[in-house]
Structure formats: structure tokens, C-alpha cells
Short mmCIF file of C-alpha atoms in Angstrom, two decimals:
data_model
loop_
_atom_site.label_atom_id
_atom_site.label_comp_id
_atom_site.label_asym_id
_atom_site.label_seq_id
_atom_site.Cartn_x
_atom_site.Cartn_y
_atom_site.Cartn_z
CA UNK R 8 204.59 127.28 121.27
CA UNK R 9 205.25 130.66 122.77
CA UNK R 10 203.71 133.77 121.26
CA UNK R 11 204.18 137.45 121.97
CA UNK R 12 201.57 140.04 120.99
CA UNK R 13 201.93 143.79 120.82
CA UNK R 14 198.51 145.18 119.99
CA UNK R 15 199.57 148.79 119.39
CA UNK R 16 201.35 149.17 116.02
CA UNK R 17 201.89 152.90 116.59
CA UNK R 18 201.79 155.30 119.50
CA UNK R 19 202.71 158.91 120.03
CA UNK R 20 203.39 161.01 123.11
CA UNK R 21 204.34 164.58 123.86
CA UNK R 22 207.81 165.28 125.13
CA UNK R 23 208.02 165.05 128.96
CA UNK R 24 204.81 163.03 129.23
CA UNK R 25 204.39 159.37 130.16
CA UNK R 26 203.46 156.57 127.79
CA UNK R 27 202.75 152.87 128.28
CA UNK R 28 203.35 150.21 125.65
CA UNK R 29 201.46 146.94 125.95
CA UNK R 30 202.65 143.37 125.53
CA UNK R 31 200.99 140.04 126.21
CA UNK R 32 202.45 136.60 125.84
CA UNK R 33 201.38 133.02 125.94
CA UNK R 34 203.40 130.16 127.39
CA UNK R 35 203.01 127.02 129.43
CA UNK R 36 206.45 127.45 130.96
CA UNK R 37 206.82 128.65 134.53
CA UNK R 38 210.40 129.90 134.31
CA UNK R 39 211.06 132.52 131.66
CA UNK R 40 212.41 135.99 130.99
CA UNK R 41 210.87 139.03 129.38
CA UNK R 42 212.61 141.87 127.60
CA UNK R 43 211.93 145.18 125.96
CA UNK R 44 214.25 146.12 123.11
CA UNK R 45 214.41 149.50 121.40
CA UNK R 46 215.22 149.88 117.72
CA UNK R 47 215.92 153.51 116.71
CA UNK R 48 216.18 154.60 113.07
CA UNK R 49 219.78 153.37 113.08
CA UNK R 50 218.18 149.88 113.21
CA UNK R 51 220.39 148.64 116.02
CA UNK R 52 218.59 146.59 118.68
CA UNK R 53 219.19 147.98 122.15
CA UNK R 54 218.13 146.31 125.36
CA UNK R 55 215.91 148.61 127.44
CA UNK R 56 214.86 146.47 130.37
CA UNK R 57 214.39 142.84 131.39
CA UNK R 58 212.28 140.95 133.92
CA UNK R 59 212.65 137.48 135.37
CA UNK R 60 209.31 135.71 135.76
CA UNK R 61 210.17 134.42 139.22
CA UNK R 62 210.66 137.96 140.54
CA UNK R 63 207.53 139.64 141.83
CA UNK R 64 209.09 143.09 141.90
CA UNK R 65 208.73 145.08 138.70
CA UNK R 66 212.01 145.99 137.00
CA UNK R 67 213.03 149.65 136.73
CA UNK R 68 215.81 151.31 134.73
CA UNK R 69 215.85 155.08 135.16
CA UNK R 70 212.84 156.43 133.22
CA UNK R 71 211.78 152.95 132.09
CA UNK R 72 209.72 150.59 134.21
CA UNK R 73 207.55 147.56 133.62
CA UNK R 74 204.22 146.38 134.92
CA UNK R 75 204.56 142.60 135.02
CA UNK R 76 201.30 140.75 135.63
CA UNK R 77 202.21 137.07 135.57
CA UNK R 78 198.70 135.69 135.99
CA UNK R 79 197.43 137.86 133.15
CA UNK R 80 200.59 137.18 131.08
CA UNK R 81 201.05 140.87 130.57
CA UNK R 82 204.30 142.84 130.42
CA UNK R 83 203.85 146.54 129.70
CA UNK R 84 206.59 149.16 129.42
CA UNK R 85 206.15 152.61 130.95
CA UNK R 86 208.34 155.46 129.76
CA UNK R 87 208.29 158.49 132.02
CA UNK R 88 209.41 161.99 131.06
CA UNK R 89 209.53 161.01 127.38
CA UNK R 90 212.42 162.41 125.37
CA UNK R 91 212.82 162.95 121.64
CA UNK R 92 215.53 160.28 121.64
CA UNK R 93 212.97 157.72 122.78
CA UNK R 94 211.44 157.77 119.30
CA UNK R 95 211.97 154.21 118.07
CA UNK R 96 210.36 150.87 117.40
CA UNK R 97 209.94 148.94 120.65
CA UNK R 98 209.89 145.15 120.69
CA UNK R 99 208.70 142.96 123.51
CA UNK R 100 210.51 139.61 123.65
CA UNK R 101 210.25 136.41 125.62
CA UNK R 102 212.73 133.66 126.37
CA UNK R 103 212.55 130.38 128.23
CA UNK R 104 215.50 128.38 129.48
CA UNK R 105 215.63 126.86 125.99
CA UNK R 106 217.50 129.95 124.85
CA UNK R 107 215.33 131.14 121.96
CA UNK R 108 213.97 134.67 121.93
CA UNK R 109 210.46 135.17 120.58
CA UNK R 110 209.64 138.72 119.52
CA UNK R 111 206.40 140.63 119.20
CA UNK R 112 205.53 142.61 116.08
CA UNK R 113 206.74 145.89 117.52
CA UNK R 114 205.23 149.26 118.48
CA UNK R 115 206.46 152.39 116.71
CA UNK R 116 206.68 155.16 119.31
CA UNK R 117 206.97 158.78 118.23
CA UNK R 118 207.81 161.47 120.78
CA UNK R 119 206.58 164.86 119.62
CA UNK R 120 208.20 168.14 120.68
CA UNK O 29 235.31 146.48 123.02
CA UNK O 30 233.27 146.71 119.80
CA UNK O 31 230.53 144.30 120.91
CA UNK O 32 228.83 142.58 117.97
CA UNK O 33 229.91 143.67 114.50
CA UNK O 34 228.38 142.75 111.15
CA UNK O 35 229.56 143.14 107.58
CA UNK O 36 228.45 144.33 105.14
CA UNK O 37 226.00 147.03 106.25
CA UNK O 38 224.11 146.91 102.98
CA UNK O 39 224.14 144.58 99.98
CA UNK O 40 222.25 144.24 96.72
CA UNK O 41 222.13 140.83 95.08
CA UNK O 42 220.56 139.42 91.96
CA UNK O 43 218.37 136.35 92.21
CA UNK O 44 220.55 133.25 92.24
CA UNK O 45 223.69 134.93 93.50
CA UNK O 46 225.36 133.76 96.67
CA UNK O 47 226.86 135.69 99.54
CA UNK O 48 228.02 135.35 103.13
CA UNK O 49 227.07 137.69 105.93
CA UNK O 50 229.75 137.99 108.55
CA UNK O 51 229.30 138.41 112.30
CA UNK O 52 231.89 138.69 115.03
CA UNK O 53 231.75 139.39 118.77
CA UNK O 54 234.55 140.29 121.13
CA UNK O 55 232.71 139.67 124.41
CA UNK O 56 233.74 136.01 124.74
CA UNK O 57 230.11 134.95 124.44
CA UNK O 58 229.25 131.30 123.94
CA UNK O 59 225.98 131.55 122.02
CA UNK O 60 225.41 133.35 118.74
CA UNK O 61 222.27 133.89 116.69
CA UNK O 62 221.08 135.01 113.28
CA UNK O 63 217.68 136.72 112.90
CA UNK O 64 215.82 138.31 110.04
CA UNK O 65 213.49 141.25 110.38
CA UNK O 66 210.72 141.90 107.87
CA UNK O 67 208.32 144.87 107.78
CA UNK O 68 205.51 144.58 110.30
CA UNK O 69 207.07 141.58 111.99
CA UNK O 70 209.34 141.00 114.89
CA UNK O 71 212.68 139.31 114.52
CA UNK O 72 212.59 135.67 113.55
CA UNK O 73 215.38 133.26 114.39
CA UNK O 74 217.12 131.67 111.40
CA UNK O 75 219.90 129.67 113.03
CA UNK O 76 221.76 129.70 116.29
CA UNK O 77 224.92 128.28 117.77
CA UNK O 78 224.90 127.41 121.45
CA UNK O 79 228.66 126.95 121.50
CA UNK O 80 231.64 126.66 119.20
CA UNK O 81 231.21 123.70 116.90
CA UNK O 82 227.43 123.42 117.19
CA UNK O 83 224.63 124.93 115.13
CA UNK O 84 220.86 124.45 115.20
CA UNK O 85 217.93 125.51 113.07
CA UNK O 86 215.64 128.23 114.24
CA UNK O 87 212.19 129.23 113.06
CA UNK O 88 213.01 130.06 109.41
CA UNK O 89 216.17 128.18 108.30
CA UNK O 90 215.25 127.31 104.72
CA UNK O 91 217.57 128.84 102.13
CA UNK O 92 220.35 129.53 104.62
CA UNK O 93 223.46 127.85 105.97
CA UNK O 94 225.67 128.86 108.86
CA UNK O 95 229.19 128.29 110.07
CA UNK O 96 230.49 128.81 113.58
CA UNK O 97 234.08 129.37 112.52
CA UNK O 98 235.37 129.85 116.04
CA UNK O 99 234.08 131.30 119.26
CA UNK O 100 234.10 134.84 117.89
CA UNK O 101 232.62 134.39 114.43
CA UNK O 102 229.30 133.12 113.11
CA UNK O 103 228.57 133.51 109.41
CA UNK O 104 225.31 133.21 107.48
CA UNK O 105 225.37 132.05 103.86
CA UNK O 106 222.79 132.40 101.14
CA UNK O 107 223.68 129.89 98.44
CA UNK O 108 221.13 131.04 95.88
CA UNK O 109 219.46 134.29 96.89
CA UNK O 110 215.73 134.79 96.29
CA UNK O 111 213.65 137.99 96.48
CA UNK O 112 211.90 136.51 99.55
CA UNK O 113 215.21 136.82 101.36
CA UNK O 114 215.14 140.61 101.09
CA UNK O 115 215.28 141.60 104.73
CA UNK O 116 217.36 143.10 107.50
CA UNK O 117 219.59 140.52 109.13
CA UNK O 118 220.72 140.77 112.74
CA UNK O 119 223.39 138.81 114.52
CA UNK O 120 223.31 138.51 118.31
CA UNK O 121 225.38 136.89 121.03
CA UNK O 122 224.89 135.86 124.63
CA UNK O 123 227.12 134.72 127.47
CA UNK O 124 226.29 131.29 128.85
CA UNK O 125 224.18 131.58 131.97
CA UNK O 126 223.15 135.14 131.21
CA UNK O 127 219.71 136.13 130.03
CA UNK O 128 220.40 138.95 127.61
CA UNK O 129 221.29 138.83 123.94
CA UNK O 130 223.36 141.65 122.46
CA UNK O 131 222.69 142.62 118.89
CA UNK O 132 224.82 143.85 116.02
CA UNK O 133 223.85 146.85 113.87
CA UNK O 134 222.20 144.74 111.17
CA UNK O 135 222.81 144.05 107.48
CA UNK O 136 220.26 145.28 104.99
CA UNK O 137 219.95 142.86 102.07
CA UNK O 138 218.05 143.54 98.87
CA UNK O 139 217.57 140.70 96.39
CA UNK O 140 216.37 141.76 92.95
#
């Protein structure tokens, strides 16, 4: 069975600074996909970034980037130049070709002015 | 293009009552999903439908039924609501061959 672990229930960062959210996962599969979703107070789930396991290059989307360490089964999210609108719950998620998403417990990020 | 829509946004039920949560997507996606989200936990899959006419159990299916009415719509039914089903329910959809699921805004359900 696949598991996803986010060991930081809460984090805070000052506006304009950089923060890194951690995620580890466990799987015996070799082909899989990793995601970070953001859930603001509106509760909607919004895709932030995704990474294919077969790609060695780390994914980047504007201020969001990942550090994907396949051997260590680690998938951290770096947010640069943090903005107040980044305040949200962030979920790491994992999917194999079998189509099911497995989510971590979430990290509540607060960006302080 | 509204994406994934869910109704209602919020509902209060008494124990034993039944209700249906509605989900629709206008992106011509093949797969649709129902999740529940409880405090301190990530989303857990209740049921999913890989294509029109098929449904499969997820991680926590007990107490729920689903119907894939057509390609656009995927409903979740609680036949006899229990307080343990108090949660936020999310519907999601995905295009076949693509990796990303797109989520609706959620339905907050309170069972007293």
C-alpha cells in the first residue's frame, strides 16, 4: 500500500521569504506521479505543481518548485517570495497508474505580513 | 467552462435521513471521484468511476452509494446518515490519459 507523510502540521513564513514544505512517500511502484495541492480557506482544492517520477528534472511553476529525491522518496515544495495569498493548507499527493490519489495529512502554511 | 460543480454547498441532516450530493463536470472528463476530508487527515477516496457506466469502491465506501448518471454527472448518496459521516465532501474529475484531477468546491455536511 502507498502512504504519504507530511511531518509538519503547521508552518509560518514572513511575506517575501522562502519556505519549504516536506513530504515523503512509500511505494514499491516505479512509475508514479506526485502532486502538491493547495486548499485555501474557501476549501477548494487547487493544483499547485506536479512531478512525474520518471523525470529527473525538478518541476517548477513560477514561484513554486519541488525538490524530488526519488531514492529517498522525498518530494518537498519550495515557495519563493511568499505572498499573503499563499496562506492555505497544502497537501502532498501520490498516484500510480492505477488512478487512485493518496493524500498526506496536510501542512497549514501561514504567511505573515 | 465551470469546471467541477457540486451542490449543495452546505447541508445539515439528522441521523437516519438520506440525501444525495450532486457533482457535474463540463470538461468532458472520463473519470470522476468522490472524497471525504476530515480534520487532521488528507482526502480519502470513497468511490470512483473510471468511465460512464462503471463505479468502484475506494478506501472508505461503507455507508455510501454512487451513480454515474452520464459522462457529466456523478452523484453520492447517503441512505441513512450517521454522525460519523459529518465531513467535507469533494468531487473530482480527470481526463483519460492525463495525470491531474480537478476538484470541485466541496460540500460541507453536518449530521446531528
